[in-house]
């Protein structure tokens, strides 16, 4: 017997179907509520509202669980690699040897970008933030691949767009950085693995024999895995709603890049390092800054702390915290802000303000410390997040299209003026 919820409005009872997911999450399906009752629901920030049914990522905020297609993030981070995880997220299963070789070979075939993209890049001043450059270059791919404007063209065309997106993202990211520092761009070296290829494009200078560091490439690969998807977060929801209008994959991803840029979302990893540097410069008094974070009038938040869903711990933060320690030791880097970060975490997790509000370190709290140890500049931190999140955006966009979901169009409650007559300017 299907379960239902009962809603009583002005004495009339409405029965609403209850649906249950494979991990026993329960939702009230209000799909027909307005037609039956004339009433809509209101949920600012969608804190209690499911936008879709998805088979890609499961997370449990209370238990600190994160799984991609049923595989625990801890296992994937320890045993897999980013392109294998990308394949899993997008196509739903871990690839066989043969599938993995074809996927990675196809990606190698498309790492170059149309040379006219350089004209777009050259149009940006060096002061341009790499995230804005990245979003623009991604959207510009609709110009070079106009067939992508029909997302339902064919499964082969969709596969090609997916491969092109994953292949070109590191090239765009490295070019955005080179534009910021005024260096000539590098072209992809397909003899290298995904992360080493990116590092070489990011760092190599003309006529320099750049040798990628496997420790750096391995740490970066693990970080990309940890960022690869996170169910219906702000930027993924943006990709889905743009994709729901049948916009191309490139414009949908470009919209996701812009949503990720905000300091409350992916932009937090850059803000964390700037915050830690500020605390270090101020003498490292963590108690003083914890007090500021608790003071509503200070306008200061402990960046990298708190999460809409995780109310116990962010499993990614745990993995990254350990990786930060390992990588800095392996690279022989002594970064005092790591000590400040650990002290902040220790003090905050003992403080009732943070405990009552269930505020714990999130994915952004330690990731910037690793990026910095890898030599990646602060302005590029959110670009790294975008590189990691790309397979998740692609998988969610693809799922939306395959499920033929309707165009997203939320309702509202109007709170403006009631009907009033127009008054000519002379009489106002
Ligand atoms: C990401 O959704 C995802 O999955 C996102 C993400 C992903 O992988 O896609 O995990 C990536 O975006 C991680 C979050 C990165 N952002 C930050 O680190 C910025 C700092 N954190 C916050 O601004 C905040 O915690 C959010 C945005 C992450 C969550 O915001 P919510 O759920 O809307 O919570 P809220 O802003 O309503 O805060 C609840 C209370 C408030 O206090 P009260 O009004 O109840 O007294 O907690 C306080 C807030 O003032 N609070 C903080 C705080 N975060 C929340 N106080 C101090 N420092 C903080 N960081």
GROMACS .gro file of C-alpha atoms and ligand atoms in nm:
model
  488
    1UNK     CA    1   0.000   0.000   0.000
    2UNK     CA    2   0.155   0.331  -0.112
    3UNK     CA    3   0.214   0.565   0.181
    4UNK     CA    4   0.055   0.910   0.177
    5UNK     CA    5   0.080   1.231   0.377
    6UNK     CA    6  -0.232   1.431   0.463
    7UNK     CA    7  -0.236   1.809   0.442
    8UNK     CA    8  -0.537   1.994   0.583
    9UNK     CA    9  -0.596   2.344   0.436
   10UNK     CA   10  -0.907   2.539   0.536
   11UNK     CA   11  -1.064   2.220   0.663
   12UNK     CA   12  -1.005   2.026   0.341
   13UNK     CA   13  -0.771   1.724   0.350
   14UNK     CA   14  -0.530   1.663   0.063
   15UNK     CA   15  -0.356   1.328   0.030
   16UNK     CA   16   0.001   1.355  -0.102
   17UNK     CA   17   0.204   1.052  -0.214
   18UNK     CA   18   0.515   0.965  -0.011
   19UNK     CA   19   0.814   0.831  -0.202
   20UNK     CA   20   1.117   0.650  -0.058
   21UNK     CA   21   1.465   0.627  -0.211
   22UNK     CA   22   1.700   0.330  -0.217
   23UNK     CA   23   1.870   0.463   0.098
   24UNK     CA   24   1.528   0.504   0.264
   25UNK     CA   25   1.516   0.883   0.232
   26UNK     CA   26   1.152   0.989   0.234
   27UNK     CA   27   0.986   1.273   0.042
   28UNK     CA   28   0.636   1.406   0.004
   29UNK     CA   29   0.558   1.439  -0.367
   30UNK     CA   30   0.383   1.777  -0.404
   31UNK     CA   31   0.377   1.758  -0.785
   32UNK     CA   32  -0.003   1.806  -0.796
   33UNK     CA   33  -0.047   2.019  -0.484
   34UNK     CA   34  -0.116   2.352  -0.660
   35UNK     CA   35  -0.353   2.197  -0.916
   36UNK     CA   36  -0.552   2.031  -0.636
   37UNK     CA   37  -0.540   2.304  -0.369
   38UNK     CA   38  -0.424   2.626  -0.538
   39UNK     CA   39  -0.151   2.636  -0.274
   40UNK     CA   40   0.229   2.626  -0.329
   41UNK     CA   41   0.508   2.560  -0.076
   42UNK     CA   42   0.782   2.809   0.015
   43UNK     CA   43   1.135   2.699   0.114
   44UNK     CA   44   1.402   2.972   0.086
   45UNK     CA   45   1.731   2.818  -0.024
   46UNK     CA   46   1.553   2.486  -0.087
   47UNK     CA   47   1.673   2.362   0.254
   48UNK     CA   48   1.390   2.107   0.272
   49UNK     CA   49   1.305   2.064  -0.095
   50UNK     CA   50   1.415   1.790  -0.330
   51UNK     CA   51   1.450   1.911  -0.690
   52UNK     CA   52   1.490   1.571  -0.855
   53UNK     CA   53   1.540   1.197  -0.813
   54UNK     CA   54   1.902   1.103  -0.886
   55UNK     CA   55   2.105   0.782  -0.895
   56UNK     CA   56   2.447   0.948  -0.902
   57UNK     CA   57   2.557   1.052  -0.550
   58UNK     CA   58   2.428   0.968  -0.206
   59UNK     CA   59   2.526   1.162   0.103
   60UNK     CA   60   2.409   1.142   0.461
   61UNK     CA   61   2.487   1.465   0.645
   62UNK     CA   62   2.433   1.320   0.991
   63UNK     CA   63   2.651   1.013   0.940
   64UNK     CA   64   2.914   1.184   0.722
   65UNK     CA   65   2.853   0.942   0.434
   66UNK     CA   66   2.941   1.027   0.071
   67UNK     CA   67   2.913   0.767  -0.210
   68UNK     CA   68   2.947   0.800  -0.587
   69UNK     CA   69   2.719   0.545  -0.758
   70UNK     CA   70   2.726   0.339  -0.434
   71UNK     CA   71   3.105   0.342  -0.385
   72UNK     CA   72   3.232   0.503  -0.060
   73UNK     CA   73   3.439   0.818  -0.115
   74UNK     CA   74   3.705   0.679   0.121
   75UNK     CA   75   3.755   0.373  -0.104
   76UNK     CA   76   3.756   0.573  -0.425
   77UNK     CA   77   4.004   0.828  -0.287
   78UNK     CA   78   4.235   0.550  -0.170
   79UNK     CA   79   4.213   0.315  -0.470
   80UNK     CA   80   4.081   0.488  -0.783
   81UNK     CA   81   4.190   0.777  -1.002
   82UNK     CA   82   4.008   1.086  -1.125
   83UNK     CA   83   3.929   0.973  -1.481
   84UNK     CA   84   3.805   0.635  -1.356
   85UNK     CA   85   3.579   0.817  -1.108
   86UNK     CA   86   3.465   1.052  -1.386
   87UNK     CA   87   3.367   0.748  -1.596
   88UNK     CA   88   3.182   0.598  -1.296
   89UNK     CA   89   2.986   0.917  -1.228
   90UNK     CA   90   2.895   0.981  -1.592
   91UNK     CA   91   2.819   0.624  -1.710
   92UNK     CA   92   2.713   0.466  -1.379
   93UNK     CA   93   2.963   0.178  -1.355
   94UNK     CA   94   3.339   0.144  -1.300
   95UNK     CA   95   3.496   0.092  -1.645
   96UNK     CA   96   3.652  -0.232  -1.762
   97UNK     CA   97   4.015  -0.217  -1.872
   98UNK     CA   98   3.903  -0.177  -2.232
   99UNK     CA   99   3.643   0.091  -2.154
  100UNK     CA  100   3.894   0.284  -1.942
  101UNK     CA  101   4.159   0.274  -2.217
  102UNK     CA  102   3.912   0.396  -2.481
  103UNK     CA  103   3.784   0.673  -2.249
  104UNK     CA  104   4.131   0.802  -2.162
  105UNK     CA  105   4.250   0.771  -2.523
  106UNK     CA  106   3.943   0.965  -2.643
  107UNK     CA  107   4.017   1.234  -2.387
  108UNK     CA  108   4.380   1.259  -2.506
  109UNK     CA  109   4.251   1.313  -2.860
  110UNK     CA  110   4.063   1.628  -2.755
  111UNK     CA  111   4.295   1.812  -2.514
  112UNK     CA  112   4.378   2.077  -2.777
  113UNK     CA  113   4.138   2.370  -2.812
  114UNK     CA  114   4.050   2.562  -3.130
  115UNK     CA  115   4.327   2.818  -3.182
  116UNK     CA  116   4.064   3.094  -3.211
  117UNK     CA  117   4.005   3.040  -2.838
  118UNK     CA  118   4.333   3.227  -2.794
  119UNK     CA  119   4.162   3.539  -2.936
  120UNK     CA  120   3.899   3.513  -2.660
  121UNK     CA  121   4.169   3.460  -2.398
  122UNK     CA  122   4.373   3.754  -2.530
  123UNK     CA  123   4.067   3.974  -2.485
  124UNK     CA  124   4.091   3.933  -2.106
  125UNK     CA  125   4.318   4.165  -1.908
  126UNK     CA  126   4.564   3.991  -1.672
  127UNK     CA  127   4.353   4.126  -1.387
  128UNK     CA  128   4.065   3.897  -1.492
  129UNK     CA  129   3.985   3.633  -1.228
  130UNK     CA  130   4.056   3.287  -1.376
  131UNK     CA  131   3.700   3.171  -1.293
  132UNK     CA  132   3.551   3.435  -1.523
  133UNK     CA  133   3.794   3.340  -1.799
  134UNK     CA  134   3.715   2.970  -1.748
  135UNK     CA  135   3.338   3.020  -1.765
  136UNK     CA  136   3.374   3.229  -2.082
  137UNK     CA  137   3.599   2.981  -2.258
  138UNK     CA  138   3.364   2.696  -2.174
  139UNK     CA  139   3.060   2.881  -2.309
  140UNK     CA  140   3.258   2.977  -2.621
  141UNK     CA  141   3.277   2.606  -2.713
  142UNK     CA  142   2.918   2.640  -2.836
  143UNK     CA  143   3.068   2.854  -3.115
  144UNK     CA  144   3.326   2.593  -3.214
  145UNK     CA  145   3.084   2.300  -3.180
  146UNK     CA  146   2.745   2.440  -3.288
  147UNK     CA  147   2.606   2.085  -3.315
  148UNK     CA  148   2.618   2.081  -2.933
  149UNK     CA  149   2.333   2.333  -2.933
  150UNK     CA  150   2.101   2.035  -2.983
  151UNK     CA  151   2.158   1.831  -2.665
  152UNK     CA  152   1.930   1.555  -2.793
  153UNK     CA  153   2.119   1.521  -3.124
  154UNK     CA  154   2.254   1.168  -3.062
  155UNK     CA  155   2.425   0.963  -2.790
  156UNK     CA  156   2.744   0.972  -2.997
  157UNK     CA  157   2.732   1.356  -3.010
  158UNK     CA  158   2.669   1.367  -2.635
  159UNK     CA  159   2.964   1.134  -2.569
  160UNK     CA  160   3.184   1.359  -2.784
  161UNK     CA  161   3.074   1.670  -2.588
  162UNK     CA  162   3.145   1.488  -2.261
  163UNK     CA  163   3.493   1.384  -2.372
  164UNK     CA  164   3.567   1.732  -2.511
  165UNK     CA  165   3.459   1.894  -2.181
  166UNK     CA  166   3.681   1.670  -1.967
  167UNK     CA  167   3.970   1.692  -2.214
  168UNK     CA  168   3.970   2.070  -2.251
  169UNK     CA  169   3.901   2.173  -1.891
  170UNK     CA  170   4.270   2.142  -1.781
  171UNK     CA  171   4.380   2.332  -2.094
  172UNK     CA  172   4.131   2.613  -2.025
  173UNK     CA  173   4.227   2.619  -1.656
  174UNK     CA  174   4.600   2.641  -1.727
  175UNK     CA  175   4.543   2.906  -1.997
  176UNK     CA  176   4.333   3.115  -1.756
  177UNK     CA  177   4.629   3.111  -1.515
  178UNK     CA  178   4.886   3.194  -1.784
  179UNK     CA  179   4.668   3.489  -1.884
  180UNK     CA  180   4.664   3.609  -1.521
  181UNK     CA  181   5.045   3.601  -1.494
  182UNK     CA  182   5.110   3.727  -1.847
  183UNK     CA  183   5.297   3.415  -1.957
  184UNK     CA  184   5.264   3.248  -2.296
  185UNK     CA  185   5.026   2.952  -2.289
  186UNK     CA  186   5.145   2.591  -2.309
  187UNK     CA  187   4.986   2.322  -2.521
  188UNK     CA  188   4.886   1.983  -2.376
  189UNK     CA  189   5.153   1.710  -2.365
  190UNK     CA  190   4.954   1.392  -2.423
  191UNK     CA  191   5.242   1.171  -2.318
  192UNK     CA  192   5.151   1.263  -1.959
  193UNK     CA  193   4.863   1.158  -1.731
  194UNK     CA  194   4.570   1.394  -1.674
  195UNK     CA  195   4.706   1.578  -1.369
  196UNK     CA  196   5.071   1.587  -1.483
  197UNK     CA  197   4.954   1.724  -1.820
  198UNK     CA  198   4.770   2.001  -1.635
  199UNK     CA  199   5.064   2.082  -1.406
  200UNK     CA  200   5.298   2.108  -1.705
  201UNK     CA  201   5.061   2.346  -1.889
  202UNK     CA  202   5.026   2.548  -1.567
  203UNK     CA  203   5.392   2.579  -1.476
  204UNK     CA  204   5.620   2.512  -1.773
  205UNK     CA  205   5.799   2.818  -1.907
  206UNK     CA  206   5.923   2.838  -2.267
  207UNK     CA  207   6.236   2.632  -2.334
  208UNK     CA  208   6.223   2.484  -1.982
  209UNK     CA  209   6.241   2.109  -1.934
  210UNK     CA  210   5.949   2.077  -1.691
  211UNK     CA  211   5.943   1.743  -1.509
  212UNK     CA  212   5.606   1.677  -1.336
  213UNK     CA  213   5.637   1.567  -0.970
  214UNK     CA  214   5.443   1.240  -0.917
  215UNK     CA  215   5.373   1.338  -0.556
  216UNK     CA  216   5.206   1.658  -0.675
  217UNK     CA  217   5.012   1.481  -0.952
  218UNK     CA  218   4.892   1.210  -0.709
  219UNK     CA  219   4.778   1.466  -0.449
  220UNK     CA  220   4.596   1.665  -0.716
  221UNK     CA  221   4.428   1.351  -0.854
  222UNK     CA  222   4.299   1.266  -0.504
  223UNK     CA  223   4.166   1.621  -0.457
  224UNK     CA  224   3.984   1.606  -0.790
  225UNK     CA  225   3.820   1.276  -0.686
  226UNK     CA  226   3.702   1.433  -0.359
  227UNK     CA  227   3.540   1.724  -0.544
  228UNK     CA  228   3.389   1.522  -0.829
  229UNK     CA  229   3.022   1.536  -0.727
  230UNK     CA  230   2.807   1.631  -0.432
  231UNK     CA  231   2.441   1.576  -0.528
  232UNK     CA  232   2.225   1.889  -0.559
  233UNK     CA  233   2.464   2.161  -0.437
  234UNK     CA  234   2.432   2.519  -0.560
  235UNK     CA  235   2.642   2.487  -0.877
  236UNK     CA  236   2.506   2.144  -0.973
  237UNK     CA  237   2.149   2.270  -0.928
  238UNK     CA  238   2.247   2.559  -1.155
  239UNK     CA  239   2.377   2.318  -1.421
  240UNK     CA  240   2.054   2.121  -1.397
  241UNK     CA  241   1.820   2.416  -1.422
  242UNK     CA  242   2.010   2.563  -1.718
  243UNK     CA  243   2.021   2.217  -1.879
  244UNK     CA  244   1.647   2.177  -1.820
  245UNK     CA  245   1.582   2.448  -2.080
  246UNK     CA  246   1.764   2.222  -2.335
  247UNK     CA  247   2.068   2.450  -2.329
  248UNK     CA  248   2.393   2.289  -2.447
  249UNK     CA  249   2.626   2.106  -2.210
  250UNK     CA  250   2.886   2.382  -2.253
  251UNK     CA  251   2.653   2.667  -2.154
  252UNK     CA  252   2.515   2.460  -1.866
  253UNK     CA  253   2.868   2.393  -1.735
  254UNK     CA  254   2.959   2.759  -1.784
  255UNK     CA  255   2.663   2.851  -1.561
  256UNK     CA  256   2.783   2.598  -1.301
  257UNK     CA  257   3.131   2.753  -1.302
  258UNK     CA  258   2.978   3.091  -1.229
  259UNK     CA  259   2.766   2.956  -0.943
  260UNK     CA  260   3.068   2.776  -0.793
  261UNK     CA  261   3.265   3.103  -0.794
  262UNK     CA  262   3.070   3.252  -0.502
  263UNK     CA  263   3.253   3.267  -0.164
  264UNK     CA  264   2.975   3.075   0.012
  265UNK     CA  265   3.028   2.785  -0.228
  266UNK     CA  266   3.343   2.687  -0.420
  267UNK     CA  267   3.498   3.029  -0.371
  268UNK     CA  268   3.537   2.942  -0.002
  269UNK     CA  269   3.866   2.755  -0.059
  270UNK     CA  270   4.028   3.078  -0.174
  271UNK     CA  271   3.868   3.268   0.116
  272UNK     CA  272   4.000   3.012   0.368
  273UNK     CA  273   4.363   3.075   0.276
  274UNK     CA  274   4.310   3.453   0.273
  275UNK     CA  275   4.149   3.419   0.619
  276UNK     CA  276   4.434   3.202   0.753
  277UNK     CA  277   4.691   3.445   0.614
  278UNK     CA  278   4.503   3.733   0.781
  279UNK     CA  279   4.505   3.546   1.116
  280UNK     CA  280   4.877   3.467   1.077
  281UNK     CA  281   4.954   3.832   0.995
  282UNK     CA  282   4.749   3.936   1.298
  283UNK     CA  283   4.970   3.723   1.526
  284UNK     CA  284   4.786   3.387   1.504
  285UNK     CA  285   4.544   3.456   1.793
  286UNK     CA  286   4.285   3.191   1.704
  287UNK     CA  287   4.068   3.269   2.010
  288UNK     CA  288   4.026   3.629   1.889
  289UNK     CA  289   3.911   3.517   1.544
  290UNK     CA  290   3.680   3.246   1.680
  291UNK     CA  291   3.517   3.522   1.888
  292UNK     CA  292   3.478   3.736   1.574
  293UNK     CA  293   3.315   3.445   1.391
  294UNK     CA  294   3.061   3.415   1.675
  295UNK     CA  295   2.990   3.790   1.677
  296UNK     CA  296   2.703   3.854   1.434
  297UNK     CA  297   2.806   4.220   1.406
  298UNK     CA  298   3.159   4.140   1.293
  299UNK     CA  299   3.055   4.037   0.942
  300UNK     CA  300   3.326   3.768   0.972
  301UNK     CA  301   3.259   3.397   0.915
  302UNK     CA  302   3.501   3.112   0.970
  303UNK     CA  303   3.543   3.027   0.602
  304UNK     CA  304   3.562   2.655   0.534
  305UNK     CA  305   3.335   2.586   0.830
  306UNK     CA  306   2.971   2.481   0.821
  307UNK     CA  307   2.769   2.299   0.561
  308UNK     CA  308   2.407   2.290   0.447
  309UNK     CA  309   2.398   1.910   0.468
  310UNK     CA  310   2.687   1.778   0.679
  311UNK     CA  311   2.593   1.828   1.044
  312UNK     CA  312   2.849   1.591   1.191
  313UNK     CA  313   3.159   1.597   0.974
  314UNK     CA  314   3.241   1.634   0.602
  315UNK     CA  315   3.408   1.303   0.510
  316UNK     CA  316   3.607   1.484   0.241
  317UNK     CA  317   3.754   1.724   0.498
  318UNK     CA  318   3.881   1.428   0.703
  319UNK     CA  319   4.056   1.277   0.400
  320UNK     CA  320   4.197   1.613   0.285
  321UNK     CA  321   4.323   1.699   0.635
  322UNK     CA  322   4.530   1.379   0.640
  323UNK     CA  323   4.642   1.432   0.280
  324UNK     CA  324   4.752   1.787   0.369
  325UNK     CA  325   4.978   1.651   0.640
  326UNK     CA  326   5.119   1.379   0.410
  327UNK     CA  327   5.179   1.606   0.110
  328UNK     CA  328   5.348   1.881   0.309
  329UNK     CA  329   5.577   1.622   0.470
  330UNK     CA  330   5.656   1.458   0.131
  331UNK     CA  331   5.727   1.796  -0.027
  332UNK     CA  332   5.918   1.917   0.276
  333UNK     CA  333   5.687   2.218   0.302
  334UNK     CA  334   5.635   2.379   0.642
  335UNK     CA  335   5.330   2.600   0.609
  336UNK     CA  336   5.243   2.779   0.934
  337UNK     CA  337   4.883   2.829   0.821
  338UNK     CA  338   4.832   2.451   0.848
  339UNK     CA  339   4.903   2.480   1.221
  340UNK     CA  340   4.666   2.777   1.245
  341UNK     CA  341   4.395   2.578   1.060
  342UNK     CA  342   4.433   2.281   1.293
  343UNK     CA  343   4.424   2.511   1.599
  344UNK     CA  344   4.109   2.684   1.467
  345UNK     CA  345   3.942   2.345   1.417
  346UNK     CA  346   4.043   2.229   1.766
  347UNK     CA  347   3.915   2.548   1.936
  348UNK     CA  348   3.594   2.571   1.729
  349UNK     CA  349   3.494   2.208   1.787
  350UNK     CA  350   3.511   2.268   2.162
  351UNK     CA  351   3.302   2.587   2.143
  352UNK     CA  352   2.926   2.571   2.211
  353UNK     CA  353   2.850   2.822   1.930
  354UNK     CA  354   2.989   2.582   1.669
  355UNK     CA  355   2.865   2.269   1.845
  356UNK     CA  356   2.506   2.399   1.875
  357UNK     CA  357   2.503   2.501   1.509
  358UNK     CA  358   2.675   2.178   1.401
  359UNK     CA  359   2.951   2.368   1.224
  360UNK     CA  360   3.248   2.150   1.122
  361UNK     CA  361   3.529   2.190   0.871
  362UNK     CA  362   3.403   2.135   0.517
  363UNK     CA  363   3.581   2.033   0.198
  364UNK     CA  364   3.723   2.382   0.154
  365UNK     CA  365   3.889   2.415   0.494
  366UNK     CA  366   4.207   2.218   0.421
  367UNK     CA  367   4.208   2.191   0.042
  368UNK     CA  368   4.366   2.534  -0.006
  369UNK     CA  369   4.662   2.432   0.211
  370UNK     CA  370   4.737   2.146  -0.028
  371UNK     CA  371   4.687   2.357  -0.339
  372UNK     CA  372   4.931   2.609  -0.197
  373UNK     CA  373   5.185   2.339  -0.115
  374UNK     CA  374   5.149   2.220  -0.478
  375UNK     CA  375   5.242   2.572  -0.585
  376UNK     CA  376   4.895   2.655  -0.718
  377UNK     CA  377   4.816   3.026  -0.675
  378UNK     CA  378   4.518   3.130  -0.459
  379UNK     CA  379   4.321   3.276  -0.750
  380UNK     CA  380   4.328   2.927  -0.908
  381UNK     CA  381   4.187   2.740  -0.607
  382UNK     CA  382   3.824   2.762  -0.718
  383UNK     CA  383   3.931   2.672  -1.072
  384UNK     CA  384   4.071   2.351  -0.921
  385UNK     CA  385   3.734   2.292  -0.756
  386UNK     CA  386   3.566   2.337  -1.096
  387UNK     CA  387   3.810   2.090  -1.255
  388UNK     CA  388   3.715   1.836  -0.988
  389UNK     CA  389   3.340   1.903  -1.005
  390UNK     CA  390   3.320   1.879  -1.384
  391UNK     CA  391   3.233   1.504  -1.405
  392UNK     CA  392   2.957   1.558  -1.149
  393UNK     CA  393   2.808   1.845  -1.346
  394UNK     CA  394   2.828   1.635  -1.664
  395UNK     CA  395   2.669   1.330  -1.496
  396UNK     CA  396   2.384   1.535  -1.350
  397UNK     CA  397   2.322   1.718  -1.681
  398UNK     CA  398   2.321   1.383  -1.868
  399UNK     CA  399   2.082   1.226  -1.613
  400UNK     CA  400   1.842   1.521  -1.642
  401UNK     CA  401   1.837   1.489  -2.020
  402UNK     CA  402   1.798   1.109  -2.019
  403UNK     CA  403   1.513   1.136  -1.768
  404UNK     CA  404   1.346   1.399  -1.989
  405UNK     CA  405   1.288   1.618  -1.683
  406UNK     CA  406   1.067   1.927  -1.731
  407UNK     CA  407   1.209   2.278  -1.752
  408UNK     CA  408   1.277   2.412  -1.403
  409UNK     CA  409   1.034   2.690  -1.315
  410UNK     CA  410   0.979   2.745  -0.938
  411UNK     CA  411   0.676   2.939  -0.811
  412UNK     CA  412   0.683   3.234  -0.567
  413UNK     CA  413   0.475   3.421  -0.313
  414UNK     CA  414   0.419   3.778  -0.438
  415UNK     CA  415   0.466   4.047  -0.171
  416UNK     CA  416   0.459   4.361  -0.384
  417UNK     CA  417   0.202   4.636  -0.454
  418UNK     CA  418  -0.160   4.548  -0.531
  419UNK     CA  419  -0.324   4.680  -0.849
  420UNK     CA  420  -0.284   5.058  -0.888
  421UNK     CA  421  -0.355   5.302  -1.181
  422UNK     CA  422  -0.077   5.459  -1.390
  423UNK     CA  423  -0.013   5.828  -1.298
  424UNK     CA  424   0.142   6.059  -1.565
  425UNK     CA  425   0.474   6.208  -1.456
  426UNK     CA  426   0.335   6.564  -1.428
  427UNK     CA  427   0.090   6.443  -1.163
  428UNK     CA  428   0.332   6.239  -0.942
  429LIG     C1  429   3.069   2.403  -0.041
  429LIG     O1  430   2.614   2.211  -0.081
  429LIG     C2  431   2.725   2.154  -0.102
  429LIG     O2  432   2.734   2.033  -0.114
  429LIG     C3  433   2.846   2.246  -0.117
  429LIG     C4  434   2.982   2.181  -0.128
  429LIG     C5  435   2.996   2.098  -0.252
  429LIG     O3  436   3.076   2.003  -0.252
  429LIG     O4  437   2.933   2.136  -0.355
  429LIG     O5  438   3.004   2.098  -0.014
  429LIG     C6  439   3.094   2.286  -0.131
  429LIG     O6  440   3.011   2.499  -0.086
  429LIG     C7  441   3.112   2.395   0.102
  429LIG     C8  442   3.074   2.523   0.183
  429LIG     C9  443   3.181   2.631   0.158
  429LIG     N1  444   3.139   2.759   0.221
  429LIG    C10  445   3.201   2.806   0.331
  429LIG     O7  446   3.287   2.746   0.393
  429LIG    C11  447   3.153   2.946   0.371
  429LIG    C12  448   3.132   2.948   0.524
  429LIG     N2  449   3.014   2.863   0.556
  429LIG    C13  450   2.887   2.924   0.554
  429LIG     O8  451   2.865   3.048   0.504
  429LIG    C14  452   2.768   2.831   0.574
  429LIG     O9  453   2.801   2.741   0.671
  429LIG    C15  454   2.718   2.759   0.450
  429LIG    C16  455   2.690   2.854   0.340
  429LIG    C17  456   2.816   2.657   0.407
  429LIG    C18  457   2.588   2.689   0.490
  429LIG    O10  458   2.495   2.785   0.512
  429LIG     P1  459   2.346   2.751   0.564
  429LIG    O11  460   2.320   2.605   0.566
  429LIG    O12  461   2.253   2.839   0.488
  429LIG    O13  462   2.356   2.792   0.713
  429LIG     P2  463   2.333   2.939   0.767
  429LIG    O14  464   2.413   3.037   0.684
  429LIG    O15  465   2.186   2.962   0.780
  429LIG    O16  466   2.401   2.932   0.913
  429LIG    C19  467   2.332   2.871   1.024
  429LIG    C20  468   2.390   2.937   1.148
  429LIG    C21  469   2.384   3.090   1.143
  429LIG    O17  470   2.386   3.135   1.275
  429LIG     P3  471   2.241   3.170   1.348
  429LIG    O18  472   2.171   3.270   1.257
  429LIG    O19  473   2.167   3.039   1.359
  429LIG    O20  474   2.280   3.230   1.482
  429LIG    O21  475   2.531   2.905   1.158
  429LIG    C22  476   2.607   3.025   1.145
  429LIG    C23  477   2.516   3.129   1.083
  429LIG    O22  478   2.555   3.259   1.122
  429LIG     N3  479   2.720   2.993   1.058
  429LIG    C24  480   2.844   3.036   1.077
  429LIG    C25  481   2.919   2.977   0.974
  429LIG     N4  482   2.839   2.903   0.896
  429LIG    C26  483   2.715   2.914   0.948
  429LIG     N5  484   2.898   3.115   1.173
  429LIG    C27  485   3.032   3.138   1.162
  429LIG     N6  486   3.112   3.085   1.066
  429LIG    C28  487   3.058   3.005   0.971
  429LIG     N7  488   3.134   2.953   0.876
   0.00000   0.00000   0.00000
